Amino acid sequence: MRLTFIFFFFTSLIFGQQKPIVFYNEAGEKINQKEFIKTKDYSKNLDLYFENDSTQIGILITRQKFGQLDKKTFSNLKSYLTDISERKIDSTQNIVINYLTAFPSEKQVDSTSRSSWNVLDKDYLKKLHKTADINQFWVNSPESKNLKYYYNNRINWIEDKDNLFKELFFPYEVRYGNFILIKPDGKFYYYLGEHSKYQIWKKSKKYFK
């Protein structure tokens, strides 16, 4: 059954609803509420909440992950990037993806305001490209309807039209997006959720050295 993401405070989730709630750790193992609260650590994981017709679910997801794309998957990813960006992918370059999720939604932000997220600062790309030979892309979830808030007048946001990035890396929608670093051999590192340009610079310099 498809899960629906619910935004509300943790206390509301537990005490304001009648449905039973179950908790899972990062490994997908069922744990009790006490273990869930004790294990929750924003520097290492994110707590997300869902519900279906009969149950509420609290799950912890790891914020950072290292992995390896197989040759076929990596080739498909580069072809997909070429298609949606209309930019040829140099196989010798490292890839950086700034991925924007759908949250916060258009209704949750002031239509006249603009994000103060420093990843959108004009110096971000300039310094990023000094860390390594990088091909960088701004990619947004198809559900993102507030691109104006994220300066779409000067940032070339590219829609993840087939949800390929979501399927490969980001099955859960988290606030303020994610970033992913990919080496020419298909090895990758990603970070989920709110982050700064300083984190990307630091991780890129270390990961691509």
PDB file of N, CA and C in Angstrom, residues 13-114:
ATOM      1  N   LEU A  13       2.214  13.257  16.395  1.00  0.00           N
ATOM      2  CA  LEU A  13       2.172  11.946  15.757  1.00  0.00           C
ATOM      3  C   LEU A  13       1.816  10.875  16.770  1.00  0.00           C
ATOM      4  N   ILE A  14       2.441  10.946  17.956  1.00  0.00           N
ATOM      5  CA  ILE A  14       2.255   9.897  18.943  1.00  0.00           C
ATOM      6  C   ILE A  14       0.961  10.066  19.731  1.00  0.00           C
ATOM      7  N   PHE A  15       0.686  11.311  20.140  1.00  0.00           N
ATOM      8  CA  PHE A  15      -0.401  11.516  21.081  1.00  0.00           C
ATOM      9  C   PHE A  15      -1.695  12.027  20.436  1.00  0.00           C
ATOM     10  N   GLY A  16      -1.610  12.531  19.223  1.00  0.00           N
ATOM     11  CA  GLY A  16      -2.794  13.138  18.642  1.00  0.00           C
ATOM     12  C   GLY A  16      -3.525  12.262  17.653  1.00  0.00           C
ATOM     13  N   GLN A  17      -3.067  11.029  17.464  1.00  0.00           N
ATOM     14  CA  GLN A  17      -3.674  10.140  16.493  1.00  0.00           C
ATOM     15  C   GLN A  17      -4.104   8.841  17.171  1.00  0.00           C
ATOM     16  N   GLN A  18      -5.105   8.188  16.609  1.00  0.00           N
ATOM     17  CA  GLN A  18      -5.635   6.960  17.177  1.00  0.00           C
ATOM     18  C   GLN A  18      -4.977   5.702  16.610  1.00  0.00           C
ATOM     19  N   LYS A  19      -4.378   5.807  15.449  1.00  0.00           N
ATOM     20  CA  LYS A  19      -3.773   4.635  14.828  1.00  0.00           C
ATOM     21  C   LYS A  19      -2.538   4.184  15.597  1.00  0.00           C
ATOM     22  N   PRO A  20      -2.277   2.885  15.671  1.00  0.00           N
ATOM     23  CA  PRO A  20      -1.048   2.409  16.324  1.00  0.00           C
ATOM     24  C   PRO A  20       0.167   2.862  15.530  1.00  0.00           C
ATOM     25  N   ILE A  21       1.291   3.030  16.217  1.00  0.00           N
ATOM     26  CA  ILE A  21       2.503   3.477  15.549  1.00  0.00           C
ATOM     27  C   ILE A  21       3.609   2.453  15.737  1.00  0.00           C
ATOM     28  N   VAL A  22       4.355   2.205  14.675  1.00  0.00           N
ATOM     29  CA  VAL A  22       5.496   1.292  14.731  1.00  0.00           C
ATOM     30  C   VAL A  22       6.733   2.072  14.310  1.00  0.00           C
ATOM     31  N   PHE A  23       7.888   1.674  14.826  1.00  0.00           N
ATOM     32  CA  PHE A  23       9.137   2.383  14.583  1.00  0.00           C
ATOM     33  C   PHE A  23      10.172   1.446  13.974  1.00  0.00           C
ATOM     34  N   TYR A  24      11.014   2.027  13.088  1.00  0.00           N
ATOM     35  CA  TYR A  24      12.070   1.262  12.439  1.00  0.00           C
ATOM     36  C   TYR A  24      13.377   2.045  12.482  1.00  0.00           C
ATOM     37  N   ASN A  25      14.488   1.320  12.620  1.00  0.00           N
ATOM     38  CA  ASN A  25      15.795   1.972  12.571  1.00  0.00           C
ATOM     39  C   ASN A  25      16.302   2.047  11.136  1.00  0.00           C
ATOM     40  N   GLU A  26      17.538   2.496  10.941  1.00  0.00           N
ATOM     41  CA  GLU A  26      18.093   2.689   9.602  1.00  0.00           C
ATOM     42  C   GLU A  26      18.213   1.390   8.809  1.00  0.00           C
ATOM     43  N   ALA A  27      18.316   0.285   9.522  1.00  0.00           N
ATOM     44  CA  ALA A  27      18.450  -1.017   8.857  1.00  0.00           C
ATOM     45  C   ALA A  27      17.097  -1.634   8.516  1.00  0.00           C
ATOM     46  N   GLY A  28      16.016  -0.914   8.834  1.00  0.00           N
ATOM     47  CA  GLY A  28      14.685  -1.433   8.558  1.00  0.00           C
ATOM     48  C   GLY A  28      14.190  -2.403   9.609  1.00  0.00           C
ATOM     49  N   GLU A  29      14.865  -2.419  10.754  1.00  0.00           N
ATOM     50  CA  GLU A  29      14.489  -3.329  11.838  1.00  0.00           C
ATOM     51  C   GLU A  29      13.482  -2.639  12.755  1.00  0.00           C
ATOM     52  N   LYS A  30      12.488  -3.391  13.177  1.00  0.00           N
ATOM     53  CA  LYS A  30      11.469  -2.838  14.054  1.00  0.00           C
ATOM     54  C   LYS A  30      12.054  -2.620  15.447  1.00  0.00           C
ATOM     55  N   ILE A  31      11.838  -1.434  16.001  1.00  0.00           N
ATOM     56  CA  ILE A  31      12.337  -1.102  17.334  1.00  0.00           C
ATOM     57  C   ILE A  31      11.207  -0.448  18.123  1.00  0.00           C
ATOM     58  N   ASN A  32      11.421  -0.304  19.433  1.00  0.00           N
ATOM     59  CA  ASN A  32      10.381   0.337  20.229  1.00  0.00           C
ATOM     60  C   ASN A  32      10.565   1.851  20.254  1.00  0.00           C
ATOM     61  N   GLN A  33       9.592   2.531  20.812  1.00  0.00           N
ATOM     62  CA  GLN A  33       9.600   4.004  20.819  1.00  0.00           C
ATOM     63  C   GLN A  33      10.811   4.556  21.566  1.00  0.00           C
ATOM     64  N   LYS A  34      11.156   3.945  22.687  1.00  0.00           N
ATOM     65  CA  LYS A  34      12.286   4.410  23.483  1.00  0.00           C
ATOM     66  C   LYS A  34      13.590   4.320  22.695  1.00  0.00           C
ATOM     67  N   GLU A  35      13.794   3.199  21.994  1.00  0.00           N
ATOM     68  CA  GLU A  35      14.999   3.021  21.183  1.00  0.00           C
ATOM     69  C   GLU A  35      15.030   4.029  20.041  1.00  0.00           C
ATOM     70  N   PHE A  36      13.868   4.282  19.457  1.00  0.00           N
ATOM     71  CA  PHE A  36      13.754   5.226  18.348  1.00  0.00           C
ATOM     72  C   PHE A  36      14.192   6.620  18.775  1.00  0.00           C
ATOM     73  N   ILE A  37      13.666   7.072  19.904  1.00  0.00           N
ATOM     74  CA  ILE A  37      14.000   8.409  20.408  1.00  0.00           C
ATOM     75  C   ILE A  37      15.470   8.489  20.798  1.00  0.00           C
ATOM     76  N   LYS A  38      15.969   7.441  21.427  1.00  0.00           N
ATOM     77  CA  LYS A  38      17.362   7.418  21.862  1.00  0.00           C
ATOM     78  C   LYS A  38      18.327   7.424  20.687  1.00  0.00           C
ATOM     79  N   THR A  39      17.959   6.733  19.613  1.00  0.00           N
ATOM     80  CA  THR A  39      18.829   6.579  18.449  1.00  0.00           C
ATOM     81  C   THR A  39      18.787   7.792  17.523  1.00  0.00           C
ATOM     82  N   LYS A  40      17.717   8.563  17.609  1.00  0.00           N
ATOM     83  CA  LYS A  40      17.544   9.708  16.715  1.00  0.00           C
ATOM     84  C   LYS A  40      18.656  10.721  16.942  1.00  0.00           C
ATOM     85  N   ASP A  41      19.377  11.057  15.884  1.00  0.00           N
ATOM     86  CA  ASP A  41      20.513  11.980  15.957  1.00  0.00           C
ATOM     87  C   ASP A  41      20.591  12.728  14.642  1.00  0.00           C
ATOM     88  N   TYR A  42      20.215  14.022  14.650  1.00  0.00           N
ATOM     89  CA  TYR A  42      20.098  14.783  13.409  1.00  0.00           C
ATOM     90  C   TYR A  42      21.407  14.855  12.630  1.00  0.00           C
ATOM     91  N   SER A  43      22.537  14.734  13.317  1.00  0.00           N
ATOM     92  CA  SER A  43      23.819  14.770  12.617  1.00  0.00           C
ATOM     93  C   SER A  43      24.079  13.484  11.840  1.00  0.00           C
ATOM     94  N   LYS A  44      23.354  12.426  12.186  1.00  0.00           N
ATOM     95  CA  LYS A  44      23.584  11.127  11.551  1.00  0.00           C
ATOM     96  C   LYS A  44      22.375  10.588  10.795  1.00  0.00           C
ATOM     97  N   ASN A  45      21.178  10.918  11.265  1.00  0.00           N
ATOM     98  CA  ASN A  45      19.987  10.369  10.627  1.00  0.00           C
ATOM     99  C   ASN A  45      18.839  11.367  10.657  1.00  0.00           C
ATOM    100  N   LEU A  46      17.803  11.062   9.919  1.00  0.00           N
ATOM    101  CA  LEU A  46      16.591  11.868   9.887  1.00  0.00           C
ATOM    102  C   LEU A  46      15.423  10.991  10.286  1.00  0.00           C
ATOM    103  N   ASP A  47      14.483  11.544  11.034  1.00  0.00           N
ATOM    104  CA  ASP A  47      13.279  10.805  11.406  1.00  0.00           C
ATOM    105  C   ASP A  47      12.135  11.257  10.509  1.00  0.00           C
ATOM    106  N   LEU A  48      11.551  10.309   9.813  1.00  0.00           N
ATOM    107  CA  LEU A  48      10.442  10.580   8.904  1.00  0.00           C
ATOM    108  C   LEU A  48       9.219   9.815   9.365  1.00  0.00           C
ATOM    109  N   TYR A  49       8.033  10.363   9.043  1.00  0.00           N
ATOM    110  CA  TYR A  49       6.794   9.765   9.516  1.00  0.00           C
ATOM    111  C   TYR A  49       5.808   9.595   8.364  1.00  0.00           C
ATOM    112  N   PHE A  50       5.146   8.454   8.370  1.00  0.00           N
ATOM    113  CA  PHE A  50       4.201   8.107   7.324  1.00  0.00           C
ATOM    114  C   PHE A  50       2.964   7.492   7.962  1.00  0.00           C
ATOM    115  N   GLU A  51       1.951   7.299   7.140  1.00  0.00           N
ATOM    116  CA  GLU A  51       0.818   6.516   7.613  1.00  0.00           C
ATOM    117  C   GLU A  51       0.138   5.829   6.449  1.00  0.00           C
ATOM    118  N   ASN A  52      -0.491   4.698   6.732  1.00  0.00           N
ATOM    119  CA  ASN A  52      -1.376   4.066   5.753  1.00  0.00           C
ATOM    120  C   ASN A  52      -2.756   3.988   6.395  1.00  0.00           C
ATOM    121  N   ASP A  53      -3.615   3.149   5.886  1.00  0.00           N
ATOM    122  CA  ASP A  53      -4.993   3.122   6.379  1.00  0.00           C
ATOM    123  C   ASP A  53      -5.102   2.707   7.834  1.00  0.00           C
ATOM    124  N   SER A  54      -4.164   1.891   8.296  1.00  0.00           N
ATOM    125  CA  SER A  54      -4.312   1.324   9.630  1.00  0.00           C
ATOM    126  C   SER A  54      -3.177   1.642  10.603  1.00  0.00           C
ATOM    127  N   THR A  55      -2.032   2.127  10.085  1.00  0.00           N
ATOM    128  CA  THR A  55      -0.849   2.239  10.929  1.00  0.00           C
ATOM    129  C   THR A  55      -0.085   3.524  10.663  1.00  0.00           C
ATOM    130  N   GLN A  56       0.536   4.057  11.714  1.00  0.00           N
ATOM    131  CA  GLN A  56       1.503   5.142  11.581  1.00  0.00           C
ATOM    132  C   GLN A  56       2.900   4.534  11.650  1.00  0.00           C
ATOM    133  N   ILE A  57       3.825   5.130  10.926  1.00  0.00           N
ATOM    134  CA  ILE A  57       5.177   4.571  10.843  1.00  0.00           C
ATOM    135  C   ILE A  57       6.195   5.673  11.074  1.00  0.00           C
ATOM    136  N   GLY A  58       7.135   5.428  11.949  1.00  0.00           N
ATOM    137  CA  GLY A  58       8.272   6.302  12.145  1.00  0.00           C
ATOM    138  C   GLY A  58       9.516   5.553  11.717  1.00  0.00           C
ATOM    139  N   ILE A  59      10.327   6.162  10.878  1.00  0.00           N
ATOM    140  CA  ILE A  59      11.510   5.487  10.366  1.00  0.00           C
ATOM    141  C   ILE A  59      12.714   6.415  10.401  1.00  0.00           C
ATOM    142  N   LEU A  60      13.863   5.867  10.722  1.00  0.00           N
ATOM    143  CA  LEU A  60      15.116   6.612  10.689  1.00  0.00           C
ATOM    144  C   LEU A  60      15.845   6.295   9.396  1.00  0.00           C
ATOM    145  N   ILE A  61      16.353   7.310   8.727  1.00  0.00           N
ATOM    146  CA  ILE A  61      17.143   7.082   7.517  1.00  0.00           C
ATOM    147  C   ILE A  61      18.526   7.712   7.699  1.00  0.00           C
ATOM    148  N   THR A  62      19.541   7.022   7.237  1.00  0.00           N
ATOM    149  CA  THR A  62      20.910   7.504   7.347  1.00  0.00           C
ATOM    150  C   THR A  62      21.138   8.679   6.405  1.00  0.00           C
ATOM    151  N   ARG A  63      21.747   9.739   6.896  1.00  0.00           N
ATOM    152  CA  ARG A  63      21.927  10.939   6.096  1.00  0.00           C
ATOM    153  C   ARG A  63      23.043  10.807   5.069  1.00  0.00           C
ATOM    154  N   GLN A  64      24.074  10.011   5.371  1.00  0.00           N
ATOM    155  CA  GLN A  64      25.221   9.891   4.477  1.00  0.00           C
ATOM    156  C   GLN A  64      25.383   8.441   4.008  1.00  0.00           C
ATOM    157  N   LYS A  65      25.783   8.306   2.750  1.00  0.00           N
ATOM    158  CA  LYS A  65      25.994   6.961   2.225  1.00  0.00           C
ATOM    159  C   LYS A  65      27.055   6.978   1.141  1.00  0.00           C
ATOM    160  N   PHE A  66      27.905   5.957   1.151  1.00  0.00           N
ATOM    161  CA  PHE A  66      28.863   5.704   0.082  1.00  0.00           C
ATOM    162  C   PHE A  66      28.391   4.479  -0.681  1.00  0.00           C
ATOM    163  N   GLY A  67      28.575   4.496  -1.999  1.00  0.00           N
ATOM    164  CA  GLY A  67      28.151   3.343  -2.791  1.00  0.00           C
ATOM    165  C   GLY A  67      28.873   3.287  -4.126  1.00  0.00           C
ATOM    166  N   GLN A  68      28.481   2.310  -4.920  1.00  0.00           N
ATOM    167  CA  GLN A  68      29.083   2.094  -6.240  1.00  0.00           C
ATOM    168  C   GLN A  68      27.988   1.758  -7.244  1.00  0.00           C
ATOM    169  N   LEU A  69      27.898   2.544  -8.309  1.00  0.00           N
ATOM    170  CA  LEU A  69      26.965   2.239  -9.393  1.00  0.00           C
ATOM    171  C   LEU A  69      27.613   1.231 -10.328  1.00  0.00           C
ATOM    172  N   ASP A  70      26.870   0.207 -10.733  1.00  0.00           N
ATOM    173  CA  ASP A  70      27.425  -0.718 -11.714  1.00  0.00           C
ATOM    174  C   ASP A  70      27.504  -0.024 -13.073  1.00  0.00           C
ATOM    175  N   LYS A  71      28.259  -0.595 -13.994  1.00  0.00           N
ATOM    176  CA  LYS A  71      28.534   0.067 -15.269  1.00  0.00           C
ATOM    177  C   LYS A  71      27.267   0.398 -16.043  1.00  0.00           C
ATOM    178  N   LYS A  72      26.313  -0.521 -16.071  1.00  0.00           N
ATOM    179  CA  LYS A  72      25.086  -0.288 -16.832  1.00  0.00           C
ATOM    180  C   LYS A  72      24.260   0.840 -16.211  1.00  0.00           C
ATOM    181  N   THR A  73      24.121   0.804 -14.894  1.00  0.00           N
ATOM    182  CA  THR A  73      23.345   1.834 -14.204  1.00  0.00           C
ATOM    183  C   THR A  73      23.987   3.200 -14.367  1.00  0.00           C
ATOM    184  N   PHE A  74      25.301   3.244 -14.244  1.00  0.00           N
ATOM    185  CA  PHE A  74      26.017   4.518 -14.375  1.00  0.00           C
ATOM    186  C   PHE A  74      25.911   5.061 -15.796  1.00  0.00           C
ATOM    187  N   SER A  75      26.004   4.177 -16.775  1.00  0.00           N
ATOM    188  CA  SER A  75      25.868   4.588 -18.166  1.00  0.00           C
ATOM    189  C   SER A  75      24.472   5.155 -18.423  1.00  0.00           C
ATOM    190  N   ASN A  76      23.447   4.491 -17.868  1.00  0.00           N
ATOM    191  CA  ASN A  76      22.067   4.966 -18.027  1.00  0.00           C
ATOM    192  C   ASN A  76      21.881   6.323 -17.349  1.00  0.00           C
ATOM    193  N   LEU A  77      22.513   6.485 -16.191  1.00  0.00           N
ATOM    194  CA  LEU A  77      22.407   7.746 -15.471  1.00  0.00           C
ATOM    195  C   LEU A  77      23.017   8.895 -16.275  1.00  0.00           C
ATOM    196  N   LYS A  78      24.179   8.659 -16.862  1.00  0.00           N
ATOM    197  CA  LYS A  78      24.831   9.705 -17.651  1.00  0.00           C
ATOM    198  C   LYS A  78      24.024  10.027 -18.908  1.00  0.00           C
ATOM    199  N   SER A  79      23.460   9.013 -19.519  1.00  0.00           N
ATOM    200  CA  SER A  79      22.608   9.247 -20.697  1.00  0.00           C
ATOM    201  C   SER A  79      21.378  10.066 -20.315  1.00  0.00           C
ATOM    202  N   TYR A  80      20.816   9.745 -19.172  1.00  0.00           N
ATOM    203  CA  TYR A  80      19.642  10.462 -18.673  1.00  0.00           C
ATOM    204  C   TYR A  80      19.984  11.918 -18.378  1.00  0.00           C
ATOM    205  N   LEU A  81      21.117  12.139 -17.731  1.00  0.00           N
ATOM    206  CA  LEU A  81      21.560  13.501 -17.445  1.00  0.00           C
ATOM    207  C   LEU A  81      21.777  14.302 -18.727  1.00  0.00           C
ATOM    208  N   THR A  82      22.373  13.659 -19.708  1.00  0.00           N
ATOM    209  CA  THR A  82      22.580  14.310 -21.000  1.00  0.00           C
ATOM    210  C   THR A  82      21.249  14.708 -21.623  1.00  0.00           C
ATOM    211  N   ASP A  83      20.274  13.814 -21.507  1.00  0.00           N
ATOM    212  CA  ASP A  83      18.945  14.054 -22.089  1.00  0.00           C
ATOM    213  C   ASP A  83      18.230  15.213 -21.416  1.00  0.00           C
ATOM    214  N   ILE A  84      18.186  15.224 -20.079  1.00  0.00           N
ATOM    215  CA  ILE A  84      17.398  16.250 -19.400  1.00  0.00           C
ATOM    216  C   ILE A  84      18.112  17.595 -19.323  1.00  0.00           C
ATOM    217  N   SER A  85      19.434  17.578 -19.418  1.00  0.00           N
ATOM    218  CA  SER A  85      20.189  18.828 -19.310  1.00  0.00           C
ATOM    219  C   SER A  85      20.637  19.379 -20.655  1.00  0.00           C
ATOM    220  N   GLU A  86      20.615  18.511 -21.666  1.00  0.00           N
ATOM    221  CA  GLU A  86      21.126  18.858 -22.998  1.00  0.00           C
ATOM    222  C   GLU A  86      22.600  19.249 -22.919  1.00  0.00           C
ATOM    223  N   ARG A  87      23.310  18.593 -22.016  1.00  0.00           N
ATOM    224  CA  ARG A  87      24.752  18.795 -21.864  1.00  0.00           C
ATOM    225  C   ARG A  87      25.446  17.442 -21.943  1.00  0.00           C
ATOM    226  N   LYS A  88      26.471  17.371 -22.739  1.00  0.00           N
ATOM    227  CA  LYS A  88      27.213  16.126 -22.871  1.00  0.00           C
ATOM    228  C   LYS A  88      28.019  15.868 -21.609  1.00  0.00           C
ATOM    229  N   ILE A  89      28.027  14.619 -21.162  1.00  0.00           N
ATOM    230  CA  ILE A  89      28.743  14.242 -19.960  1.00  0.00           C
ATOM    231  C   ILE A  89      30.148  13.781 -20.328  1.00  0.00           C
ATOM    232  N   ASP A  90      31.145  14.472 -19.816  1.00  0.00           N
ATOM    233  CA  ASP A  90      32.535  14.087 -20.007  1.00  0.00           C
ATOM    234  C   ASP A  90      32.842  12.941 -19.041  1.00  0.00           C
ATOM    235  N   SER A  91      33.203  11.789 -19.563  1.00  0.00           N
ATOM    236  CA  SER A  91      33.411  10.600 -18.732  1.00  0.00           C
ATOM    237  C   SER A  91      34.595  10.717 -17.784  1.00  0.00           C
ATOM    238  N   THR A  92      35.448  11.727 -17.987  1.00  0.00           N
ATOM    239  CA  THR A  92      36.612  11.900 -17.111  1.00  0.00           C
ATOM    240  C   THR A  92      36.320  12.852 -15.954  1.00  0.00           C
ATOM    241  N   GLN A  93      35.187  13.528 -16.005  1.00  0.00           N
ATOM    242  CA  GLN A  93      34.862  14.515 -14.977  1.00  0.00           C
ATOM    243  C   GLN A  93      34.085  13.899 -13.816  1.00  0.00           C
ATOM    244  N   ASN A  94      34.269  14.490 -12.654  1.00  0.00           N
ATOM    245  CA  ASN A  94      33.433  14.167 -11.512  1.00  0.00           C
ATOM    246  C   ASN A  94      32.079  14.861 -11.698  1.00  0.00           C
ATOM    247  N   ILE A  95      31.060  14.334 -11.064  1.00  0.00           N
ATOM    248  CA  ILE A  95      29.714  14.892 -11.183  1.00  0.00           C
ATOM    249  C   ILE A  95      29.216  15.303  -9.801  1.00  0.00           C
ATOM    250  N   VAL A  96      28.640  16.493  -9.730  1.00  0.00           N
ATOM    251  CA  VAL A  96      27.982  16.954  -8.513  1.00  0.00           C
ATOM    252  C   VAL A  96      26.532  17.275  -8.851  1.00  0.00           C
ATOM    253  N   ILE A  97      25.625  16.701  -8.087  1.00  0.00           N
ATOM    254  CA  ILE A  97      24.202  16.945  -8.287  1.00  0.00           C
ATOM    255  C   ILE A  97      23.645  17.643  -7.056  1.00  0.00           C
ATOM    256  N   ASN A  98      23.066  18.807  -7.251  1.00  0.00           N
ATOM    257  CA  ASN A  98      22.288  19.455  -6.197  1.00  0.00           C
ATOM    258  C   ASN A  98      20.830  19.100  -6.475  1.00  0.00           C
ATOM    259  N   TYR A  99      20.247  18.277  -5.610  1.00  0.00           N
ATOM    260  CA  TYR A  99      18.897  17.760  -5.863  1.00  0.00           C
ATOM    261  C   TYR A  99      17.888  18.423  -4.930  1.00  0.00           C
ATOM    262  N   LEU A 100      16.899  19.067  -5.515  1.00  0.00           N
ATOM    263  CA  LEU A 100      15.880  19.781  -4.752  1.00  0.00           C
ATOM    264  C   LEU A 100      14.621  18.927  -4.633  1.00  0.00           C
ATOM    265  N   THR A 101      14.190  18.690  -3.402  1.00  0.00           N
ATOM    266  CA  THR A 101      12.963  17.940  -3.176  1.00  0.00           C
ATOM    267  C   THR A 101      11.757  18.878  -3.236  1.00  0.00           C
ATOM    268  N   ALA A 102      10.589  18.325  -3.021  1.00  0.00           N
ATOM    269  CA  ALA A 102       9.355  19.108  -3.119  1.00  0.00           C
ATOM    270  C   ALA A 102       9.018  19.848  -1.828  1.00  0.00           C
ATOM    271  N   PHE A 103       9.824  19.670  -0.797  1.00  0.00           N
ATOM    272  CA  PHE A 103       9.521  20.274   0.499  1.00  0.00           C
ATOM    273  C   PHE A 103      10.597  21.267   0.920  1.00  0.00           C
ATOM    274  N   PRO A 104      10.221  22.435   1.429  1.00  0.00           N
ATOM    275  CA  PRO A 104       8.854  22.858   1.689  1.00  0.00           C
ATOM    276  C   PRO A 104       8.087  23.128   0.396  1.00  0.00           C
ATOM    277  N   SER A 105       6.796  22.981   0.482  1.00  0.00           N
ATOM    278  CA  SER A 105       5.962  23.149  -0.699  1.00  0.00           C
ATOM    279  C   SER A 105       5.716  24.625  -0.987  1.00  0.00           C
ATOM    280  N   GLU A 106       5.118  24.865  -2.115  1.00  0.00           N
ATOM    281  CA  GLU A 106       4.820  26.238  -2.520  1.00  0.00           C
ATOM    282  C   GLU A 106       3.931  26.937  -1.500  1.00  0.00           C
ATOM    283  N   LYS A 107       3.041  26.194  -0.875  1.00  0.00           N
ATOM    284  CA  LYS A 107       2.115  26.764   0.089  1.00  0.00           C
ATOM    285  C   LYS A 107       2.788  27.106   1.408  1.00  0.00           C
ATOM    286  N   GLN A 108       3.961  26.531   1.629  1.00  0.00           N
ATOM    287  CA  GLN A 108       4.640  26.727   2.912  1.00  0.00           C
ATOM    288  C   GLN A 108       5.632  27.883   2.910  1.00  0.00           C
ATOM    289  N   VAL A 109       5.785  28.554   1.779  1.00  0.00           N
ATOM    290  CA  VAL A 109       6.716  29.679   1.712  1.00  0.00           C
ATOM    291  C   VAL A 109       5.982  30.912   1.190  1.00  0.00           C
ATOM    292  N   ASP A 110       6.480  32.056   1.558  1.00  0.00           N
ATOM    293  CA  ASP A 110       5.924  33.324   1.099  1.00  0.00           C
ATOM    294  C   ASP A 110       6.253  33.499  -0.385  1.00  0.00           C
ATOM    295  N   SER A 111       5.252  33.713  -1.186  1.00  0.00           N
ATOM    296  CA  SER A 111       5.438  33.813  -2.632  1.00  0.00           C
ATOM    297  C   SER A 111       6.312  34.993  -3.047  1.00  0.00           C
ATOM    298  N   THR A 112       6.457  35.966  -2.149  1.00  0.00           N
ATOM    299  CA  THR A 112       7.264  37.146  -2.481  1.00  0.00           C
ATOM    300  C   THR A 112       8.697  37.029  -1.957  1.00  0.00           C
ATOM    301  N   SER A 113       8.968  36.006  -1.170  1.00  0.00           N
ATOM    302  CA  SER A 113      10.298  35.865  -0.580  1.00  0.00           C
ATOM    303  C   SER A 113      11.166  34.935  -1.421  1.00  0.00           C
ATOM    304  N   ARG A 114      12.464  34.940  -1.132  1.00  0.00           N
ATOM    305  CA  ARG A 114      13.408  34.052  -1.798  1.00  0.00           C
ATOM    306  C   ARG A 114      14.261  33.360  -0.746  1.00  0.00           C
TER     307      ARG A 114
END
